[in-house]
Every structure is written in C-alpha cells, then in structure tokens.
Short mmCIF file of C-alpha atoms in Angstrom, two decimals:
data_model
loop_
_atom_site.label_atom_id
_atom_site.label_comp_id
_atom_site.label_asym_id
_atom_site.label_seq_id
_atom_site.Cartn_x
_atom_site.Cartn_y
_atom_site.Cartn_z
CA UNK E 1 -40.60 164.60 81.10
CA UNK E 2 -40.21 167.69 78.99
CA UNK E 3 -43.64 168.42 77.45
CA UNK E 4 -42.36 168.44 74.25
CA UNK E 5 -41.30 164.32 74.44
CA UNK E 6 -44.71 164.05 76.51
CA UNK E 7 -46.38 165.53 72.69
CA UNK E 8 -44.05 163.11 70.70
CA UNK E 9 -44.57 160.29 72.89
CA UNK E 10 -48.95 161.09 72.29
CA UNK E 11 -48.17 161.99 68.59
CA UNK E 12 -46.96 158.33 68.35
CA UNK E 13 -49.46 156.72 70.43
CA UNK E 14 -52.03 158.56 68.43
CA UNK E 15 -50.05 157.56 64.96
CA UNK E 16 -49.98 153.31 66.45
CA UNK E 17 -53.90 153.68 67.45
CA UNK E 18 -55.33 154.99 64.58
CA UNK E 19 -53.41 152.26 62.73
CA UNK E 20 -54.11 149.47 65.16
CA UNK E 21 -50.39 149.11 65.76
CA UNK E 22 -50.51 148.27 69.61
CA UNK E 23 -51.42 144.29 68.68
CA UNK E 24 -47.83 144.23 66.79
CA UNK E 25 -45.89 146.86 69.43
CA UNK E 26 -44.53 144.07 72.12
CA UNK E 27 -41.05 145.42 73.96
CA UNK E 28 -39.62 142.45 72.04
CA UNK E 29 -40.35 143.65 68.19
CA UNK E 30 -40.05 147.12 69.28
CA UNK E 31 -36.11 146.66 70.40
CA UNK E 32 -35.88 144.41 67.61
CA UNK E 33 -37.02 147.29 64.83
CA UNK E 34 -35.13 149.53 67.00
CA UNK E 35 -31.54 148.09 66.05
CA UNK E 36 -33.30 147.51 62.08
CA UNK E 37 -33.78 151.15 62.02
CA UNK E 38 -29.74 151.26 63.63
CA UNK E 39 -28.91 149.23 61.21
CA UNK E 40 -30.29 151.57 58.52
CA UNK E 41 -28.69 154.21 60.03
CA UNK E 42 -24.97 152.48 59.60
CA UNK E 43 -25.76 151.59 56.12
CA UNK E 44 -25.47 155.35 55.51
CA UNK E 45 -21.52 155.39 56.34
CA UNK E 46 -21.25 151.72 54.77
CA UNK E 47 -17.82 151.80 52.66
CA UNK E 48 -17.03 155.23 53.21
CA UNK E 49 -15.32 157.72 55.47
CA UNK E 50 -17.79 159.18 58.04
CA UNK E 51 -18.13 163.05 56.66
CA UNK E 52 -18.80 160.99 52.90
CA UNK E 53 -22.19 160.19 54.09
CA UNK E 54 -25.19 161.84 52.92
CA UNK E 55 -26.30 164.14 56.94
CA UNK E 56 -30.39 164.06 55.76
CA UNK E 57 -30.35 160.37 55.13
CA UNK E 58 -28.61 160.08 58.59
CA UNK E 59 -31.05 162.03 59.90
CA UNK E 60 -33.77 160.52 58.86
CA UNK E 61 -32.35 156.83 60.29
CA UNK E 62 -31.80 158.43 63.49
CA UNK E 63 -35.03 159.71 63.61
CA UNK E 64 -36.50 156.44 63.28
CA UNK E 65 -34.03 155.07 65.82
CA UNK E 66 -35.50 157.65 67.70
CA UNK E 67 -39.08 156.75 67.64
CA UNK E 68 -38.79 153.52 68.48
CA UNK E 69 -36.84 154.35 71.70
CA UNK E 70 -39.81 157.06 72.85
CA UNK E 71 -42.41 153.59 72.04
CA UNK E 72 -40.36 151.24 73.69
CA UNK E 73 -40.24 153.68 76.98
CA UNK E 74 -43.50 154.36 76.62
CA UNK E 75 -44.17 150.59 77.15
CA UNK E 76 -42.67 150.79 80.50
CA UNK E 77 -44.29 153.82 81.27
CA UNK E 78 -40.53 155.30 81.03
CA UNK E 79 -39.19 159.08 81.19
CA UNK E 80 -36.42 158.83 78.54
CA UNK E 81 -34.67 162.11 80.18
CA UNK E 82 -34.81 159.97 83.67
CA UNK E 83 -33.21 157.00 82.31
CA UNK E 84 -30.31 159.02 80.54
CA UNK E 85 -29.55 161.06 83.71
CA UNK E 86 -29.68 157.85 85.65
CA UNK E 87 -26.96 156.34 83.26
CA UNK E 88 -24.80 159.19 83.08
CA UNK E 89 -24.28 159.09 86.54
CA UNK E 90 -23.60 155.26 86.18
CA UNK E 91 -21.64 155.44 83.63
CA UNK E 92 -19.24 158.09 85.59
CA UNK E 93 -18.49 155.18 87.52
CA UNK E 94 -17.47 152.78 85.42
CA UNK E 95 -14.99 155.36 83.38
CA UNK E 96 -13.65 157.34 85.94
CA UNK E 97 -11.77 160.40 84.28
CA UNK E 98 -8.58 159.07 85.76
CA UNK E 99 -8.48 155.55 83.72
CA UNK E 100 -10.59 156.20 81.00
CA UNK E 101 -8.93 159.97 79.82
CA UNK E 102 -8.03 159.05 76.35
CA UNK E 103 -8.31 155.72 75.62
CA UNK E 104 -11.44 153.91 74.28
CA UNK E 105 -11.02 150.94 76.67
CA UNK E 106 -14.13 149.13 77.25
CA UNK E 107 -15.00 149.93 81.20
CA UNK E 108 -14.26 146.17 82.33
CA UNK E 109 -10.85 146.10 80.84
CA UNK E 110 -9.99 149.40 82.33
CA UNK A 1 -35.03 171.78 72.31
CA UNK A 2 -36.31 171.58 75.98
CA UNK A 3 -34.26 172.68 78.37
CA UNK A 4 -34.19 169.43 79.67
CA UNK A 5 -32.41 167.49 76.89
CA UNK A 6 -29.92 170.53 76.02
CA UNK A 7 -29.20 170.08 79.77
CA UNK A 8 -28.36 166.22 79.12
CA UNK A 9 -26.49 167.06 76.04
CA UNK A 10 -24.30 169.57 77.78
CA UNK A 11 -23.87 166.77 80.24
CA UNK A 12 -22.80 164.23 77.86
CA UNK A 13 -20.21 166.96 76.07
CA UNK A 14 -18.20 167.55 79.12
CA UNK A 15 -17.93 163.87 80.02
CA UNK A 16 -16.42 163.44 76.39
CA UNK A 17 -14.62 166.31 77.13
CA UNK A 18 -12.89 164.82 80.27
CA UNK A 19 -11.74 161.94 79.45
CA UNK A 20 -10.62 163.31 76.06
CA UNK A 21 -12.98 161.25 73.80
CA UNK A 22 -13.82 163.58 71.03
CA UNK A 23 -10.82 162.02 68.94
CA UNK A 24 -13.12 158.72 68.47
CA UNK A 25 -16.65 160.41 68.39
CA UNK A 26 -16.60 160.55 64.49
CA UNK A 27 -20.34 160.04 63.27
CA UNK A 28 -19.62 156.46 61.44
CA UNK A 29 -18.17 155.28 65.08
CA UNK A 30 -21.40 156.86 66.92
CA UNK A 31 -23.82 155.38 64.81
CA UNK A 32 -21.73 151.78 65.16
CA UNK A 33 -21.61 152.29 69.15
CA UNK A 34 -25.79 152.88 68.37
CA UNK A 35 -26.18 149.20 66.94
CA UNK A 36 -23.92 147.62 69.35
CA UNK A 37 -25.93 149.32 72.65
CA UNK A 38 -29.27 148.47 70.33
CA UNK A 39 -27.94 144.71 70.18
CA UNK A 40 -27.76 144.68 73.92
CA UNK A 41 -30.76 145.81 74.40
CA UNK A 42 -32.28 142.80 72.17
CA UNK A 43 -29.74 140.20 74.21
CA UNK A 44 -32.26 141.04 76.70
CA UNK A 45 -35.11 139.45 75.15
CA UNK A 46 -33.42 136.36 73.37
CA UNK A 47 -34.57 132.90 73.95
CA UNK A 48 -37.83 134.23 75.85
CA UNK A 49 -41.39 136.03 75.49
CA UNK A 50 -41.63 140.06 75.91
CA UNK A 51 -42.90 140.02 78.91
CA UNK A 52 -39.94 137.77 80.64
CA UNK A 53 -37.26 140.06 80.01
CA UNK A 54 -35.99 142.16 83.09
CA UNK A 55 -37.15 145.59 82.56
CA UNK A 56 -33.93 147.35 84.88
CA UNK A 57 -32.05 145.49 81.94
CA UNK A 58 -33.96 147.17 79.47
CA UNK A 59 -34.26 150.13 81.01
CA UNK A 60 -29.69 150.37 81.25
CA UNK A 61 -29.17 149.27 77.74
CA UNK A 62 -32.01 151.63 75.73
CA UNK A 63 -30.40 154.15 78.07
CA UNK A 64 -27.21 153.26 76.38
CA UNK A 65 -29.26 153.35 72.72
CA UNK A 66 -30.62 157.31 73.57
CA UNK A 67 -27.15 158.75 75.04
CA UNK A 68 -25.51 157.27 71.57
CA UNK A 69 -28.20 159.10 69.74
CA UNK A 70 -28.19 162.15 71.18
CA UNK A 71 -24.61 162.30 70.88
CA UNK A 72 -24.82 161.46 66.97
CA UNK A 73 -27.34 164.34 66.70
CA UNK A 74 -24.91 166.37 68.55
CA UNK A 75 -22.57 166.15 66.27
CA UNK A 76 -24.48 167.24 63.46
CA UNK A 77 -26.01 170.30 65.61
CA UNK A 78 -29.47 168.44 65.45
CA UNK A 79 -32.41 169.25 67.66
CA UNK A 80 -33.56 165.45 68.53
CA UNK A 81 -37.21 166.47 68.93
CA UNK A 82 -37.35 168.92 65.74
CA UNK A 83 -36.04 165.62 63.75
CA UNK A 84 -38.99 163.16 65.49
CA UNK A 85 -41.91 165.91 64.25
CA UNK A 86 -40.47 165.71 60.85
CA UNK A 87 -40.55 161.85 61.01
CA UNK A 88 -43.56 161.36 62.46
CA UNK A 89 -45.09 163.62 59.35
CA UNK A 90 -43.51 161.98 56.63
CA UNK A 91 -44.23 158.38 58.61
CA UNK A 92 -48.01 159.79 58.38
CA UNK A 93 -47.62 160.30 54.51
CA UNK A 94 -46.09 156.58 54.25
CA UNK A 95 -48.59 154.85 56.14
CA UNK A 96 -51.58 156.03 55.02
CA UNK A 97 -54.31 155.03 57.85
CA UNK A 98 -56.52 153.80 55.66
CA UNK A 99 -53.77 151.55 53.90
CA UNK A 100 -51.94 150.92 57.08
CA UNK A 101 -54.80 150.10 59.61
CA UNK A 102 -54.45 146.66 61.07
CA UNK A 103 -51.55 145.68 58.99
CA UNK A 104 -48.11 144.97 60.03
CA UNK A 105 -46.57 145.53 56.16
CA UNK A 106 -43.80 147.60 55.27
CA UNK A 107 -44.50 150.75 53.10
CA UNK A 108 -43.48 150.15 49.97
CA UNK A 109 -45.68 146.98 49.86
CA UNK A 110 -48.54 148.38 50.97
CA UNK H 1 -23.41 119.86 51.33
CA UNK H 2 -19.40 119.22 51.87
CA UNK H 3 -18.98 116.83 54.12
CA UNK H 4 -17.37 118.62 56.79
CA UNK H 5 -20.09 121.46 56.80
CA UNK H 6 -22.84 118.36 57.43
CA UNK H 7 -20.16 117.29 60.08
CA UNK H 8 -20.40 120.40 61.70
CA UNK H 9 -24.51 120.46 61.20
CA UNK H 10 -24.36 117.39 63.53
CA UNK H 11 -22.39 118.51 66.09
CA UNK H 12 -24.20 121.64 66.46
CA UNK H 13 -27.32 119.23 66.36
CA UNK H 14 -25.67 117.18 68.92
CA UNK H 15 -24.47 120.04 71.11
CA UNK H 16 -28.22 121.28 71.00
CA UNK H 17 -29.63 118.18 72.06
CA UNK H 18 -27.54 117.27 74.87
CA UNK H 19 -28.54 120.58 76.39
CA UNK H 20 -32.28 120.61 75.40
CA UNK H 21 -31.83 123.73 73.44
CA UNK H 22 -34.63 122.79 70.69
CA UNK H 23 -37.26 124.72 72.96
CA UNK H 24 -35.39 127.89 71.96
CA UNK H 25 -34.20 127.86 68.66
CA UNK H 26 -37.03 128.91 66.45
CA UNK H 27 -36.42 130.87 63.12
CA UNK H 28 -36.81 134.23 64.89
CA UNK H 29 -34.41 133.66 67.85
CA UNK H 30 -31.99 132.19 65.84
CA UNK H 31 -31.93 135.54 63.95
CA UNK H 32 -32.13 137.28 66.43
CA UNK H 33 -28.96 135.78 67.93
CA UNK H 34 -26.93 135.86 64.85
CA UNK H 35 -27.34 139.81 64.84
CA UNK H 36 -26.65 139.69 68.67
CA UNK H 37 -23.24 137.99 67.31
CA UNK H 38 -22.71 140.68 64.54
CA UNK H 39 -22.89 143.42 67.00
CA UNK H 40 -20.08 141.68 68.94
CA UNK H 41 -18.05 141.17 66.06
CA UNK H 42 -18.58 145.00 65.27
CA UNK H 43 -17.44 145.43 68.82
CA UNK H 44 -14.11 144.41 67.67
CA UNK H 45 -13.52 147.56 65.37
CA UNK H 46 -15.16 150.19 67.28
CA UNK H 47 -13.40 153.61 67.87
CA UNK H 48 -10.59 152.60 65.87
CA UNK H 49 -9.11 151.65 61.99
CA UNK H 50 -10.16 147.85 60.62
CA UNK H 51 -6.30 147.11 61.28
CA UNK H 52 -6.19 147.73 64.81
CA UNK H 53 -8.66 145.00 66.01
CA UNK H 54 -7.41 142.24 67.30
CA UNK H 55 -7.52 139.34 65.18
CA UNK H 56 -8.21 136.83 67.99
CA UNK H 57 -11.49 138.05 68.75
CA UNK H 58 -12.70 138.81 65.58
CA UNK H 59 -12.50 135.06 64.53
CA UNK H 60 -14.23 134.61 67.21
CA UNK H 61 -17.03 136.55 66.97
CA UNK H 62 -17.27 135.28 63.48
CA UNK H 63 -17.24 131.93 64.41
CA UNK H 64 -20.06 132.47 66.33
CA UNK H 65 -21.95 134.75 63.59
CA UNK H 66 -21.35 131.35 61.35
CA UNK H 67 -22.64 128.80 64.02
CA UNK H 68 -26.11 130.37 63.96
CA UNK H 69 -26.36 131.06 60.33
CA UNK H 70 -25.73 127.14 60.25
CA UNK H 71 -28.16 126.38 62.74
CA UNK H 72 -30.85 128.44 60.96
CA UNK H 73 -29.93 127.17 57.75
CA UNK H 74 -30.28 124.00 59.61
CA UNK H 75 -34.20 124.47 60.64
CA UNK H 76 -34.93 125.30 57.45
CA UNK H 77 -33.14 122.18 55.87
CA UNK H 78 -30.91 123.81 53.70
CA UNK H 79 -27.39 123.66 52.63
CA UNK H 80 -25.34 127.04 52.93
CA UNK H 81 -23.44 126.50 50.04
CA UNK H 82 -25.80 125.38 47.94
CA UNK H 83 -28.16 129.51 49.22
CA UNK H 84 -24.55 131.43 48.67
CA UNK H 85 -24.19 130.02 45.10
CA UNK H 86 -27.33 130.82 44.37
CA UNK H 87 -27.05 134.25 45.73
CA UNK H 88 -23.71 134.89 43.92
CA UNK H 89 -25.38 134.42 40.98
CA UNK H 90 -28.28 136.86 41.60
CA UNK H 91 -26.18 139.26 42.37
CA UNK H 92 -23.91 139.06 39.26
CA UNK H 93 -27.44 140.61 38.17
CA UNK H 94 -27.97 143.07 40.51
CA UNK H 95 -24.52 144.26 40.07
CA UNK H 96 -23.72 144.08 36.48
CA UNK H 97 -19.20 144.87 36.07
CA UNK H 98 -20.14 147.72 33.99
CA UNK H 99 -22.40 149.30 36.37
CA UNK H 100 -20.70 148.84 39.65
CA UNK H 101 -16.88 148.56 38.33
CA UNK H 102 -15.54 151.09 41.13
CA UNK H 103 -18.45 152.42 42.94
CA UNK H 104 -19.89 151.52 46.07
CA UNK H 105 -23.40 152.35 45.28
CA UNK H 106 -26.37 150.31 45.92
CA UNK H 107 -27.61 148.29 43.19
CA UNK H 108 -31.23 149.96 43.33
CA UNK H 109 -29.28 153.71 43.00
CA UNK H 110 -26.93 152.08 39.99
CA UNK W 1 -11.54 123.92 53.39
CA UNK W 2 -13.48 121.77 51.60
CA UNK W 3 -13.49 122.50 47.89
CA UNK W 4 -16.91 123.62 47.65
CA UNK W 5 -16.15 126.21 50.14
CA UNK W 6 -12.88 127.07 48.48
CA UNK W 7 -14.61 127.43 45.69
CA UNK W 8 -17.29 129.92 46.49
CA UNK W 9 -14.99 132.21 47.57
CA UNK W 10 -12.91 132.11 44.86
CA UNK W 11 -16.14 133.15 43.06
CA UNK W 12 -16.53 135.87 45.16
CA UNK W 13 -12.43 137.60 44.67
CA UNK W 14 -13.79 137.04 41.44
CA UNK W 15 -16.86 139.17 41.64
CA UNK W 16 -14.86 141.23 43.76
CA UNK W 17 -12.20 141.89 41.57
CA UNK W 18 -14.11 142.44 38.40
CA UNK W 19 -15.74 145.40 39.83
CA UNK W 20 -12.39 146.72 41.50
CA UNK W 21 -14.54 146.40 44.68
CA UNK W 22 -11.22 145.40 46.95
CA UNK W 23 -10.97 149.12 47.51
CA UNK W 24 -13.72 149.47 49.87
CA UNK W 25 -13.82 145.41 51.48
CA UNK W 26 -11.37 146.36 54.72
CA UNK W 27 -12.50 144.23 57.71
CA UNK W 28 -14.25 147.13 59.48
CA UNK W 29 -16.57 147.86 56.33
CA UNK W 30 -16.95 144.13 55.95
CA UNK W 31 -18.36 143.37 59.59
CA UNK W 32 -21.12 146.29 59.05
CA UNK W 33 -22.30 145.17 55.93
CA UNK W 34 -22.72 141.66 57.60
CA UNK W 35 -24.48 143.45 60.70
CA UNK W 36 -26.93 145.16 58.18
CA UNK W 37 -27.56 142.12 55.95
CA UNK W 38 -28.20 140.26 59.54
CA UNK W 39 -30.81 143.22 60.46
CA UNK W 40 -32.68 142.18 57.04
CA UNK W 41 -32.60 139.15 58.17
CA UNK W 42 -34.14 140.06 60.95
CA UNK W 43 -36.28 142.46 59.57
CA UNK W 44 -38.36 139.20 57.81
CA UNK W 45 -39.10 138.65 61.39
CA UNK W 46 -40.26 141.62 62.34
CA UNK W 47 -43.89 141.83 64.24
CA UNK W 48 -44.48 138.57 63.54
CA UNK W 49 -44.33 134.63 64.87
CA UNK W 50 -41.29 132.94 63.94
CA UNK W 51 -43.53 130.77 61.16
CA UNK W 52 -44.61 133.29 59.65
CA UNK W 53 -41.70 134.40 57.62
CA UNK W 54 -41.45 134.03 54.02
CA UNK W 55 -38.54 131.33 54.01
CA UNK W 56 -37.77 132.63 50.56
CA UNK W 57 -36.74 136.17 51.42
CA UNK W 58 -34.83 134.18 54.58
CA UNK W 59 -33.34 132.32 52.54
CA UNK W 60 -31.88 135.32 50.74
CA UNK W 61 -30.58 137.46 53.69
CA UNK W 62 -28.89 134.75 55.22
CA UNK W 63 -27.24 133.93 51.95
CA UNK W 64 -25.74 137.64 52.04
CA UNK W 65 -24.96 137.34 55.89
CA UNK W 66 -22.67 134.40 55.28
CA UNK W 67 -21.29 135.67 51.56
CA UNK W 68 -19.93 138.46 53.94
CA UNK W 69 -18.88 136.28 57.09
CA UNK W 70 -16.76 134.28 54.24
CA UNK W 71 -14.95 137.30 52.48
CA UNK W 72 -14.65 138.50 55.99
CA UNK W 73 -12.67 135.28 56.96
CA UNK W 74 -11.05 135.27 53.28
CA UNK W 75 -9.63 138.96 54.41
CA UNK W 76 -7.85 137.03 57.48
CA UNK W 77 -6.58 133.96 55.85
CA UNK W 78 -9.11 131.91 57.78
CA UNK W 79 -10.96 128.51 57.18
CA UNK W 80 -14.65 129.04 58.00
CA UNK W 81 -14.73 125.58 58.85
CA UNK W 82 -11.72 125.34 61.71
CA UNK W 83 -12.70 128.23 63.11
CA UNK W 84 -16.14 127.04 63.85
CA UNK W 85 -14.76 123.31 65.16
CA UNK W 86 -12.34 125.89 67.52
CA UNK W 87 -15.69 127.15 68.56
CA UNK W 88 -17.70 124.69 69.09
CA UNK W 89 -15.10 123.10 71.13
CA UNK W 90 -14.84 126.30 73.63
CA UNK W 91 -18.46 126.17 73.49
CA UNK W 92 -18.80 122.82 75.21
CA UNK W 93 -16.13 124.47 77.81
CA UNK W 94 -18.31 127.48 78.48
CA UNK W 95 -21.75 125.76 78.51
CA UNK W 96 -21.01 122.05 80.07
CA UNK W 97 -24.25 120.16 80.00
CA UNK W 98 -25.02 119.63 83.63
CA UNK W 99 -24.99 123.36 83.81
CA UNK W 100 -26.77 124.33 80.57
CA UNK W 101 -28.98 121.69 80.23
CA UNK W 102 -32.53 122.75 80.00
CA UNK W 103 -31.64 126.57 80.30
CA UNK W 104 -31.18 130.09 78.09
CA UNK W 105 -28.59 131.37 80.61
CA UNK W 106 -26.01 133.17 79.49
CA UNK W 107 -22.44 131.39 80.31
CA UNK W 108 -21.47 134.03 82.55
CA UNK W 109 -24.46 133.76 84.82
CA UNK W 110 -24.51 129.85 85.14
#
C-alpha cells in the first residue's frame, strides 16, 4: 500500500477507537453505510442533468463512500490498490476490447 | 496522489479509452454504476451474519465500488486521498469524541 | 387493506412458509433486500436515457422492489396503503404548491 | 387495481401536477429517488439489531419507497398489483420448494 492510504487507513482507525466505533464496525454495517453514503452521493444528481449538480457536495459523498471502502478493507486486512489492480486485470477479460468497444453491454450479454 | 493510485487511474483511462466508453462516463452515470457495484457488495451479506459472507466475494465487488470511485473523482480532476484528509477533519468536527464516544447516533442528533 | 393487496400478503406468507424462509426475514434483511432490488431496477437505466430501458425488466425489478416492501410492511403488521396515505399527506406539508411549484429542491432547502 | 390503489395514485398526479413536478418524474429519475428513499430505509438499520429500529421512522421511508415504486409503475401504465401476481408466479418457477426449502441460496446457485 501507498503510505499515504496506510496514514488514512490509521487516521480512521485512530478516529473509530477514540470513539469506540469498532463494537458497531462489522463488514456487514460497514458495506451497508457504504451504499447509504452512495446513495447520498446520487441524491446530488437526483432530477437533474449530471454537470447541474453542485461538484463540493459530490465530493464530499464520495469522500464518505470513500472511507468506508478504506474500513471495510481494513477489516480484511485488505490493500485497496491490490484489489483494484487485481480487478482490472479481471475485468479485461470479461470486456475484451473487441466486443465491448462502444457499447455499454453488460459483460454476460456480450 | 501516490504514484500508486495515479498509476491505477491511468490504467483505468486507457481501458475507457479502448473500448470507447467515455461517451457514457458522465458523473450522474458513475455515481449510479457506484450504488449498483455497492448493492453487490451488500448481496453478499444478505440473509446471513458478517462473518458468513465469502470474503473473495467481497473482496471482487468493493473492488468494483473503488474503480467506480476513482473514476468519478477522475472526472472531476480529484485527488482521492486529498478529498479523505478533508473528510476525515470535518468528520472529527461532527463527531465530537466526547459526544460521539460509545454511541452509534447520527450527527445531527447527537 | 384492499382485498387483493391482503391476497397477495398471503401468498407471499404462503410462499415463505413452504420454503422456511421466516428464519431470514427480519426487519433489517428485508431492507436490506429491497435496496438490493432497487439497485437492479437502477440497473435497467444505466449508461443510457430513461427511454431506452427496456420495459420488460424494469417491471420486473419493480415487482420485486414491491414484494419486499410488502413483506416488511407485513412484519410490522401494517397496511401499505393505509402508510402511503398517510405519507401523502405529510408531505402536502413538507412541500407546500407555493413553495415547490416548479423546483426540484428539497423540502429542508425550500 | 383495486380502488384504493387507484386512488392513491390519483392523489399523487395530483400532488404531482400542482407543483408542475411532471417535468423532472422520467423513469430514470424516478428509480433513483426510490433507491435513495430505500437507503433511508436502510439507514434506520444501520449499526444496529434488526429490533432495534424505531418502527416509526420505518414506517416513513418505506411509505416514500413505495409512493415512488407506484408513480414509477403509473409512468408505465402498470398495475402494481398484476405485476407482483406475474412475479410471484415466476418466483415459485425459480425457487421450487424442494430446492429452496430451508435455504438463502440464490436461484442461480441452487
């Protein structure tokens, strides 16, 4: 991991232990605030055109998005940068360039 | 940004690139692709405790939650781990450790 | 409750029972699974305008969005139509016509 | 439809209409705003037991989940009702008892 996400990933273990969070932080209620916070995050393009909504609101959602992906890692003792190289490569297989060059087909109807 | 994660997003540019996706990566559509990767990611602990979900599971679809996000923040020119600091601070001003210790409740009830 | 909505109440009961179900259908899960559904229906409209989804799979993603919000209503012992009237009126408050005539504005920015 | 359904959703073209709302109610914007109101729902959930939720404030998020699901299905033409009997009926297809019985599988792994 870079050692800047290793310093986010202690800021927030600091942030949960000084609160007495880890008795509430389960992988289960982490994933589920996780898609809250995503859901927060649409709410900012709700009933409007995408460039209508308001980019440090977004920002802010994502963030939160954010920091409960780094905590829900960290549960599994998880190198975020690992696990998105890992799924890049996967994901090159299931939309090869060849079927998937501009269409947004869903891999398994490819 | 670490070298690491401008290395990913790079990554994740050119496989948009080659397959001629950037005509559907409009912000309201990435955030949208978010919450449907962040639903996955819950299917995987539905009907059972924490614990029982399959972590390789987990692992694929939170993958699928951070590539999203990243790719959101790219499109805003955001530095993912400049936008975490920043939350983490203003979560620190929110939740108040001696307000927040031990308690599960939301901010603005505290 | 209209008589075909408790119709459909038992059948979900029914279709519960035969497959011993109960054991899993708390409050939470049932939420849980609901938003599972919503994601799916989102699925439908992803990467492209509201009038290019497919019709067929919307109503059924809906259908299933509507099957849990019965069967949660159902643990709870209430009647849906009896909670939307109620919140219909609520929200005639929240959103008085000369307020919100036009905008799309949340009622607590109004 | 029964007439009690009919007639909630007449109040709601009503509501609609008064506060020229039909402008921003396409089926796209219509399925997030049900996604979001089912992440409140689930939010009463969050880092908790199931029995723990305040079945007031449940009450009220599922009330806006299904005012949406119904103007959804209004948008289509659709009866709420027969398109949850279609449902169920494929249900009992996907999940027959002597498979499901007993089990949280998903239908495509029985």
């Amino acid at each position: 991991m870079s050692s800047s996400l290793a310093h986010i990933t202690d800021l927030l273990r600091q942030f949960r232990d000084e609160r007495e969070w880890a008795q509430f932080h389960n992988p289960k209620d982490l994933a589920l605030a996780l898609s809250i916070e995503a859901a927060e995050l649409n709410e900012q393009f709700l009933w409007k055109a995408a460039e209508a909504a308001d980019p440090a609101k977004v920002r802010e959602e994502l963030a939160d998005v954010l920091l409960y992906a780094l905590q829900l890692a960290d549960q599994y003792g998880w190198d975020i940068e690992q696990l998105m190289l890992e799924k890049i490569a996967r994901n090159a297989e299931k939309y090869p360039v060849h079927k998937a060059k501009g269409t947004a087909t869903k891999y398994d109807e490819l």
